Coordinates of C-alpha atoms in Angstrom, one line a residue:
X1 CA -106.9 -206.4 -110.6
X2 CA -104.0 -208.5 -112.9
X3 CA -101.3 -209.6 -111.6
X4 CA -99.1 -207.2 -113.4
X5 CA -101.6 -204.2 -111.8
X6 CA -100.7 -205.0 -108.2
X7 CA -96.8 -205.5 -109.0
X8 CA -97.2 -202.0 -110.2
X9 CA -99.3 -200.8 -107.4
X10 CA -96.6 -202.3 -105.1
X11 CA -94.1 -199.9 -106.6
X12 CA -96.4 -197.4 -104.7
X13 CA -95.4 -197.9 -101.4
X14 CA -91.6 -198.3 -100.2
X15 CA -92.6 -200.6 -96.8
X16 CA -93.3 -203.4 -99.1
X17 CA -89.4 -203.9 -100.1
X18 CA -88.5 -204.7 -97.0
X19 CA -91.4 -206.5 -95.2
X20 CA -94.5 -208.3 -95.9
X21 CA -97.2 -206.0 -94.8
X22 CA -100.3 -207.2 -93.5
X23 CA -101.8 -204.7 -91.1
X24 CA -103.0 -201.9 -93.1
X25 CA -106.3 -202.3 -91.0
X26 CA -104.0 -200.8 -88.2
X27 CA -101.5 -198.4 -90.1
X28 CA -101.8 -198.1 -93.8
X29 CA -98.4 -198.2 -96.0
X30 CA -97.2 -195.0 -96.5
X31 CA -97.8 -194.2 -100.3
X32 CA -94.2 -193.1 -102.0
X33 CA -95.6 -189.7 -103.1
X34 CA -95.6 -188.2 -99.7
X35 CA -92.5 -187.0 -98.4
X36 CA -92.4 -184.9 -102.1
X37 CA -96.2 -184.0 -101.3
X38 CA -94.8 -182.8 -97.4
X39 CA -92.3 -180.6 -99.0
X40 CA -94.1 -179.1 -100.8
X41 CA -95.8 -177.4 -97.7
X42 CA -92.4 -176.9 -96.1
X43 CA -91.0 -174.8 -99.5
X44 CA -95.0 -172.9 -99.1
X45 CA -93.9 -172.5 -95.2
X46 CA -90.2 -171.1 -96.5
X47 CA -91.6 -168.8 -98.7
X48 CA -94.8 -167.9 -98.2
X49 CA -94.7 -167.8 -94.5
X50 CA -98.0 -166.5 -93.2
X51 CA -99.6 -166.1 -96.9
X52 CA -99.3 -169.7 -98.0
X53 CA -102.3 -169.9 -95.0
X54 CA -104.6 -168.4 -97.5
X55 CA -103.3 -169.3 -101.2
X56 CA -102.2 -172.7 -100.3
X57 CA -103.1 -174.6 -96.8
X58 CA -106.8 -173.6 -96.3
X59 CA -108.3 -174.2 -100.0
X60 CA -106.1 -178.0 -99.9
X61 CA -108.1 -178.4 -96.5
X62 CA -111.1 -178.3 -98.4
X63 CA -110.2 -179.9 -101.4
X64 CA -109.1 -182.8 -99.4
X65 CA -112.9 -182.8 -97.4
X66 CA -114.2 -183.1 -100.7
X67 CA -111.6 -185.4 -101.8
X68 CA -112.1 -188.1 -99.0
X69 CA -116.2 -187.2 -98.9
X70 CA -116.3 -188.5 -102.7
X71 CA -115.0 -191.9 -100.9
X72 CA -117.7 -192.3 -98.7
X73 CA -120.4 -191.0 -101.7
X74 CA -121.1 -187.6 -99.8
X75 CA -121.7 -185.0 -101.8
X76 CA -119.3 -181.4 -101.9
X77 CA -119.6 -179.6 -98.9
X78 CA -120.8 -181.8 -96.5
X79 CA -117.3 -183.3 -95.2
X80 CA -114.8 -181.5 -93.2
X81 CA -111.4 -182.6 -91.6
X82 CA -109.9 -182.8 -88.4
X83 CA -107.2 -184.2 -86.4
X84 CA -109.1 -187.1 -84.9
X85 CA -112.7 -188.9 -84.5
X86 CA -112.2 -188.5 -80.4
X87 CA -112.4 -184.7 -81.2
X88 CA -115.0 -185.2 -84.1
X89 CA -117.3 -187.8 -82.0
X90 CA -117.1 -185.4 -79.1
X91 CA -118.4 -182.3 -81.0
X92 CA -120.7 -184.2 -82.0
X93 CA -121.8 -185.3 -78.8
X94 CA -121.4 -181.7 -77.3
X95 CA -124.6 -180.6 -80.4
X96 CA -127.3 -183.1 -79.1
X97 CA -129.6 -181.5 -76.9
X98 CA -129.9 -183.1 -73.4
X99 CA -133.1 -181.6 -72.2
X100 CA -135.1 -182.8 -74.8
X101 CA -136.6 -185.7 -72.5
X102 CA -134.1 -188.3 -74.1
X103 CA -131.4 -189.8 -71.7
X104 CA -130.4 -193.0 -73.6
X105 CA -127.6 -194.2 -75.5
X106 CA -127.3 -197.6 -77.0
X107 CA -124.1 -199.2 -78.5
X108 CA -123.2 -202.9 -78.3
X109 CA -120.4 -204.4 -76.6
X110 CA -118.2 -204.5 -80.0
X111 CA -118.1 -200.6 -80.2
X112 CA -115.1 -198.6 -80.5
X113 CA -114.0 -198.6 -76.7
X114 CA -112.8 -194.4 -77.2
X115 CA -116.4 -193.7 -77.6
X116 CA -117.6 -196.0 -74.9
X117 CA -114.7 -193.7 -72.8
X118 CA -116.3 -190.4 -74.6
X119 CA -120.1 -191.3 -73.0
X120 CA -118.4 -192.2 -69.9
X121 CA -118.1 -188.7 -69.1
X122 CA -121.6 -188.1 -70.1
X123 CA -122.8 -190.5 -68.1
X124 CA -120.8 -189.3 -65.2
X125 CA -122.0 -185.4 -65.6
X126 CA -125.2 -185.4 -67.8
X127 CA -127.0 -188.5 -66.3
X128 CA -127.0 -190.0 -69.4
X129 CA -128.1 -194.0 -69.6
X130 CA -125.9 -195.8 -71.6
X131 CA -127.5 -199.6 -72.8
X132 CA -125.0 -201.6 -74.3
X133 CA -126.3 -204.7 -76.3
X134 CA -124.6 -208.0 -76.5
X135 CA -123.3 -209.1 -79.4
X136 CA -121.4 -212.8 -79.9
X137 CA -117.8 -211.0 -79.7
X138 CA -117.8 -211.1 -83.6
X139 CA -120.3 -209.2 -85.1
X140 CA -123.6 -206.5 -84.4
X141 CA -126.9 -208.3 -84.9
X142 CA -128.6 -205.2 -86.2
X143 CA -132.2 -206.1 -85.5
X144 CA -131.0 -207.2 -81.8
X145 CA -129.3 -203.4 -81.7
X146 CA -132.4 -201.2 -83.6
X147 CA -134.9 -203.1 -81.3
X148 CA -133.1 -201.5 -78.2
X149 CA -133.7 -198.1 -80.0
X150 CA -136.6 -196.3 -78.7
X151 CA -138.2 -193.1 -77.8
X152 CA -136.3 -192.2 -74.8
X153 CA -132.9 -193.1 -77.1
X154 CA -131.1 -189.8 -77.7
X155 CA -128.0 -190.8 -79.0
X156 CA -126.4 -194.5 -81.2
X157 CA -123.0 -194.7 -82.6
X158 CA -122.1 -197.7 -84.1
X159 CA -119.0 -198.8 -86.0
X160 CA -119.6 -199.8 -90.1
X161 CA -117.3 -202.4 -89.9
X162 CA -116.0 -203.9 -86.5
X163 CA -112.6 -203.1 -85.3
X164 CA -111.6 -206.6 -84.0
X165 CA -112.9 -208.9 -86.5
X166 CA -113.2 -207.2 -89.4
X167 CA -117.7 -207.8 -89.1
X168 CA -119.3 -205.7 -91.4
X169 CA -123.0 -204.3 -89.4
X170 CA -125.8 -203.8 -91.3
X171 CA -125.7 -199.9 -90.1
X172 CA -128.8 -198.7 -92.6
X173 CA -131.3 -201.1 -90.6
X174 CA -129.7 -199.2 -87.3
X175 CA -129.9 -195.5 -88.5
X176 CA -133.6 -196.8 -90.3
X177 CA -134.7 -197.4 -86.5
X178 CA -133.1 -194.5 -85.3
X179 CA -134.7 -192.4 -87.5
X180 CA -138.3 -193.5 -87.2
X181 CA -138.0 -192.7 -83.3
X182 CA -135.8 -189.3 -83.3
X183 CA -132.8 -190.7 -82.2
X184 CA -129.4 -189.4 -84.3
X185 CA -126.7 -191.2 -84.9
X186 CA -123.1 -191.5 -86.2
X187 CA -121.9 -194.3 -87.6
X188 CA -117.8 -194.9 -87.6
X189 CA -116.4 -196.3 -90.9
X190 CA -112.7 -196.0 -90.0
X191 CA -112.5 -199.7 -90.5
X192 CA -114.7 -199.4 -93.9
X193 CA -113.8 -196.6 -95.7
X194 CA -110.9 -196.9 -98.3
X195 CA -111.1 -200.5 -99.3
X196 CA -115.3 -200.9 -99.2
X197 CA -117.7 -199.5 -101.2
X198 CA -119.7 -196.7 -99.1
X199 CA -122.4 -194.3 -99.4
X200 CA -123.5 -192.2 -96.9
X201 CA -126.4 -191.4 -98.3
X202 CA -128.0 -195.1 -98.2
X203 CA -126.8 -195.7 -95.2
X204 CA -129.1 -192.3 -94.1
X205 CA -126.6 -191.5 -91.2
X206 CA -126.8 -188.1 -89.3
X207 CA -123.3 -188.0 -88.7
X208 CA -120.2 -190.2 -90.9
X209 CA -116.8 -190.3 -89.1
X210 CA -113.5 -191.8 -89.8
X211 CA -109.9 -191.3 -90.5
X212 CA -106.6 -191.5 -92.6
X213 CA -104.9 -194.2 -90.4
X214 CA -106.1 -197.0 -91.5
X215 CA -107.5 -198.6 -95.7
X216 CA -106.6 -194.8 -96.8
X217 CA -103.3 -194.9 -96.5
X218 CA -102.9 -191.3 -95.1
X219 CA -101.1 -191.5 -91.8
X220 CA -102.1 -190.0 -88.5
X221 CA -103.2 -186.6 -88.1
X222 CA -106.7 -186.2 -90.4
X223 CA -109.8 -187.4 -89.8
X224 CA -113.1 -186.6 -91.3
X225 CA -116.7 -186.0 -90.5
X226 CA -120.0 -186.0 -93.1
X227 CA -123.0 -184.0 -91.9
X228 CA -125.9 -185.2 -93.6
X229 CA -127.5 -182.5 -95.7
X230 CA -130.3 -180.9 -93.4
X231 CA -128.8 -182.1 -90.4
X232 CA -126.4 -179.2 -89.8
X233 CA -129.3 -176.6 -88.7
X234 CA -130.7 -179.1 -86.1
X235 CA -126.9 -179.3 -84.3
X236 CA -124.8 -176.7 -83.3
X237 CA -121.7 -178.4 -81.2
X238 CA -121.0 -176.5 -78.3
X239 CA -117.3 -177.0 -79.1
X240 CA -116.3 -175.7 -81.8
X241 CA -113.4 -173.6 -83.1
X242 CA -112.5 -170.2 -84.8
X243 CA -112.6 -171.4 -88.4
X244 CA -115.6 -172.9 -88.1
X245 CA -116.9 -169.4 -87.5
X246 CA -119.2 -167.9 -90.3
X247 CA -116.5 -165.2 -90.7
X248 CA -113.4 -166.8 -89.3
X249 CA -110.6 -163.7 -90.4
X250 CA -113.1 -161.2 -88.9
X251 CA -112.2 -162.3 -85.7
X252 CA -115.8 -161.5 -84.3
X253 CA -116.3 -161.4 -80.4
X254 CA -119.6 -163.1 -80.9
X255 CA -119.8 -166.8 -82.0
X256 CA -121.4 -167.0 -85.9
X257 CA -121.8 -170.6 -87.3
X258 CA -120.8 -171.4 -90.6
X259 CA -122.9 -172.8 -93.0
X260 CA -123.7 -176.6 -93.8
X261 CA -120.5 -179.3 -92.7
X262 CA -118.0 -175.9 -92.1
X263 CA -119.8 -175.0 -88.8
X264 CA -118.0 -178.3 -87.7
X265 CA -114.5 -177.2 -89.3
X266 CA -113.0 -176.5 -85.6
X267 CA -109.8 -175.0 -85.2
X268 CA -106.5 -174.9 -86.8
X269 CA -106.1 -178.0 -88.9
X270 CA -102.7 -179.8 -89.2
X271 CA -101.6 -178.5 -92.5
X272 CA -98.6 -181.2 -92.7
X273 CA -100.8 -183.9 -92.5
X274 CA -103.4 -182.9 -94.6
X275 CA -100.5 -183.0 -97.0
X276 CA -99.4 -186.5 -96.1
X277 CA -103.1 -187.6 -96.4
X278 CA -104.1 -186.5 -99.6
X279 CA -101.6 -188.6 -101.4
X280 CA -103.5 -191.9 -100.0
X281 CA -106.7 -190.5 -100.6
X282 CA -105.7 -189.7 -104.6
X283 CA -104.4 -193.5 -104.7
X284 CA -107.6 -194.8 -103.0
X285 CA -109.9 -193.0 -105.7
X286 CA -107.4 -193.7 -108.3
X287 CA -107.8 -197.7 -107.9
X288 CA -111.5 -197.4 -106.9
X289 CA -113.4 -199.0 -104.0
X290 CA -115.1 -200.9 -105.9
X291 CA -112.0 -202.6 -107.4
X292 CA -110.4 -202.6 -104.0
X293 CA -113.4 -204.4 -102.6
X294 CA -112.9 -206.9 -105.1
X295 CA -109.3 -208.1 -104.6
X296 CA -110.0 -207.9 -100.9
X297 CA -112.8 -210.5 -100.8
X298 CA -110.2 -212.7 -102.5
X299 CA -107.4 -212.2 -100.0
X300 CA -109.6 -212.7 -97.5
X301 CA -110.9 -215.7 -98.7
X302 CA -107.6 -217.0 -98.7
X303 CA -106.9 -216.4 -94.9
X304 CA -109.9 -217.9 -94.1
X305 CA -110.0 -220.9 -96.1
X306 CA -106.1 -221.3 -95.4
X307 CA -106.3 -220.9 -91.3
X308 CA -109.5 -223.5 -91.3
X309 CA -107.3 -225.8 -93.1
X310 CA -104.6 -225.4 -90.6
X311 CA -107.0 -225.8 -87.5
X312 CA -106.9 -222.5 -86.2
X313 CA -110.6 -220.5 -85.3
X314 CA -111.5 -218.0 -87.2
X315 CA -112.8 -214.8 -85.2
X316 CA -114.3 -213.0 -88.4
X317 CA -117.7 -213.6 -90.3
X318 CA -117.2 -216.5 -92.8
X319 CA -119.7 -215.5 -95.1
X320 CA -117.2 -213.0 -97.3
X321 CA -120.8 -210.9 -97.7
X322 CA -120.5 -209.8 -93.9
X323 CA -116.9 -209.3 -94.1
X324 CA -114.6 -206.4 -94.5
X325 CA -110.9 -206.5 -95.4
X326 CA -109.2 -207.3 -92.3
X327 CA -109.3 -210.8 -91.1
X328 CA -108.5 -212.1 -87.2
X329 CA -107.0 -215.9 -86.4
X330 CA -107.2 -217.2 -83.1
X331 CA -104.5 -220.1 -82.7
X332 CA -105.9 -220.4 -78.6
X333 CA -103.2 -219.8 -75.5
X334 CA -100.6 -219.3 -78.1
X335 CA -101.8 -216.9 -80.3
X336 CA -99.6 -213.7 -78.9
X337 CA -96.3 -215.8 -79.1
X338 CA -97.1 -217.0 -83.0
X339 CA -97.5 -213.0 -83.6
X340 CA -94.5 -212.3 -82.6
X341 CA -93.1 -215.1 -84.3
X342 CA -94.7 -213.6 -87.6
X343 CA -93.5 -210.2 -87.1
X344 CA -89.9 -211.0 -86.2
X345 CA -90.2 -213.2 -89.2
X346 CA -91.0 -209.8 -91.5
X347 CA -94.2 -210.5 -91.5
X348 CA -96.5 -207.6 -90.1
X349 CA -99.4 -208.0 -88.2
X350 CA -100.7 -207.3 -84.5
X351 CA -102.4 -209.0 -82.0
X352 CA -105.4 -208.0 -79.7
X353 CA -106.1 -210.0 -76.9
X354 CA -109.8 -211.4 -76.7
X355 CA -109.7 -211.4 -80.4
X356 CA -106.3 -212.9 -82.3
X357 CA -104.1 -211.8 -84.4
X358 CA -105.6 -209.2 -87.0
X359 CA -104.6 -209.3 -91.0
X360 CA -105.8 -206.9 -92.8
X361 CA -104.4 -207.3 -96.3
X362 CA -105.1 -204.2 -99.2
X363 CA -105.0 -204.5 -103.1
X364 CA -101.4 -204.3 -103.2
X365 CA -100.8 -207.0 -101.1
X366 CA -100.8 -210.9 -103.0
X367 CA -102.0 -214.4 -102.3
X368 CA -98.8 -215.2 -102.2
X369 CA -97.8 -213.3 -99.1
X370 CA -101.4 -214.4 -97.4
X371 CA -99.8 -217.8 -98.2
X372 CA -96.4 -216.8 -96.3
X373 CA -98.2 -215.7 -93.5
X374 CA -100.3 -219.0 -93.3
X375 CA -97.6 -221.4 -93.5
X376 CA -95.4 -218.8 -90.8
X377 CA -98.7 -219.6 -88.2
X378 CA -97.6 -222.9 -86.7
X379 CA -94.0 -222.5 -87.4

């Protein structure tokens, strides 16, 4: 994007008068369209009352499903939303059958720790073998992870991009194994989706999961699972919720799945968040991943290059090919104090011990603020 695009783009999103913000990879900016977007479903709430439920809140819920599956290439109808991927990744856990003479799970040691908590339990009360494969605490070698995959393997979730270093995995190699053996598995691209390119379908995933939190800008409150067409007959989650009944408003004493992705839907969705989350999603598809994509390997490049320069280690992949948009600096024993430094400085970021401190600059940001940062480091 010019120069001139971004300034414009910046105009978007109030935080950035006040601060430099770097740590969209942890809380996207809040995009300016969205306390007018919330009040509009407090005036359908005033009004309406109990009919805005069927003329207004239910049909957004699905237009924003499709909205934020056309981000991740999935086609209409396979996507639904919810309030969070712990709910989402449990469902999905609570479908696979665990009598089928398959009692493993494999993830790596860079996982997403709330799903590592999530098979926990499963471990604890179905038995269930989890493997967890080493990695080098930066990224997933994905021929180290698929070769663990095997017959016995019931279950693999595996992050798209990792959470503390910003790694892209090579996920299609992973769900490629998986699939040749019979194991299913959900990939999480709430690190990926809204500032990389993704489809869904070439990735061949069963399941897709990820949120608003983060690269989309939405706030907390909606997250989102893809069911891969022809993989919503072979699961039926054992938790599931009224409106993702077959007839939900017929208020059936006997359980019905809906068709497709909307036997997933759950229960009753947060209708003010869906609100707030749709205005980041519109932005997202306005500007384009693919466009995104492009200013972030720049930005990136420029952390990377800039913290080598100033002698600090750099916990994310080099090689801007395997990295995503977010980008972690390790200045050693006094790498928490130089965050806090940073932040009382204006500058945003955060810090996760083991790791460093996390950037994650988005197409609004500029080289010029990746510079601030950089020269703030050692201050």
């Amino acid at each position: 994007m010019t120069a001139d695009e971004v300034e414009r783009w910046r105009e978007r999103f109030p935080i950035l008068a006040r601060c430099t913000y770097l740590i969209n990879n942890s809380l996207g900016a809040m995009p300016d369209t969205v306390p007018a977007s919330l009040r509009q479903f407090t005036d359908a709430w005033a009004t309406e009352g109990v009919e805005a439920w069927a003329a207004r809140w239910l049909p957004e819920v699905r237009r924003i499903a499709d909205l934020v599956g056309s981000l991740i290439g999935a086609p209409p109808g396979t996507t639904v939303v919810h309030q969070n991927v712990a709910t989402l990744a449990s469902m999905v856990l609570s479908s696979l059958p665990l009598d089928a003479g398959r009692d493993r799970v494999v993830v790596t040691d860079l996982e997403w720790p709330g799903h590592r908590y999530l098979l926990s339990g499963y471990q604890r009360r179905h038995g269930l073998h989890v493997e967890v494969v080493p990695t080098d605490g930066v990224e997933v070698d994905a021929a180290r992870l698929a070769a663990a995959i095997d017959e016995r393997t019931l279950f693999v979730p595996i992050s798209q991009v990792v959470y503390r270093s910003g790694a892209i995995t090579d996920v299609a190699t992973v769900c490629a194994r998986a699939r040749e053996v019979g194991a299913v598995t959900m990939v999480d691209g709430y690190h990926a989706a809204g500032h990389m390119l993704v489809d869904v379908g070439a990735i061949g995933c069963d399941f897709y999961v990820g949120g608003s939190v983060k690269w989309l800008c939405g706030g907390p409150g909606v997250s989102y699972l893809h069911v891969r067409p022809g993989t919503a007959h072979r699961f039926v989650p054992v938790e599931v919720g009224w409106l993702g009944h077959e007839r939900p408003f017929a208020f059936s004493d006997a359980w019905e799945t809906a068709d497709g992705a909307m036997g997933w839907l759950g229960g009753t969705p947060s209708i003010p968040s869906v609100y707030a989350a749709r205005e980041g999603y519109r932005i997202v598809a306005e500007v384009g991943p693919d466009r995104i994509r492009a200013t972030s390997l720049a930005l990136t490049a420029r952390l990377v290059e800039g913290a080598l320069e100033r002698g600090a280690s750099v916990r994310t992949p080099l090689d801007p090919g395997r990295r995503a948009g977010a980008v972690t600096i390790d200045l050693g024993p006094e790498t928490e104090a130089a965050s806090r430094r940073l932040i009382d400085a204006g500058i945003i970021v955060d810090y996760r011990a083991g790791a460093g401190i996390r950037v994650g600059a988005h197409f609004f940001n500029t080289l010029q603020e990746c510079d601030a940062l950089l020269d703030a480091l050692r201050a």
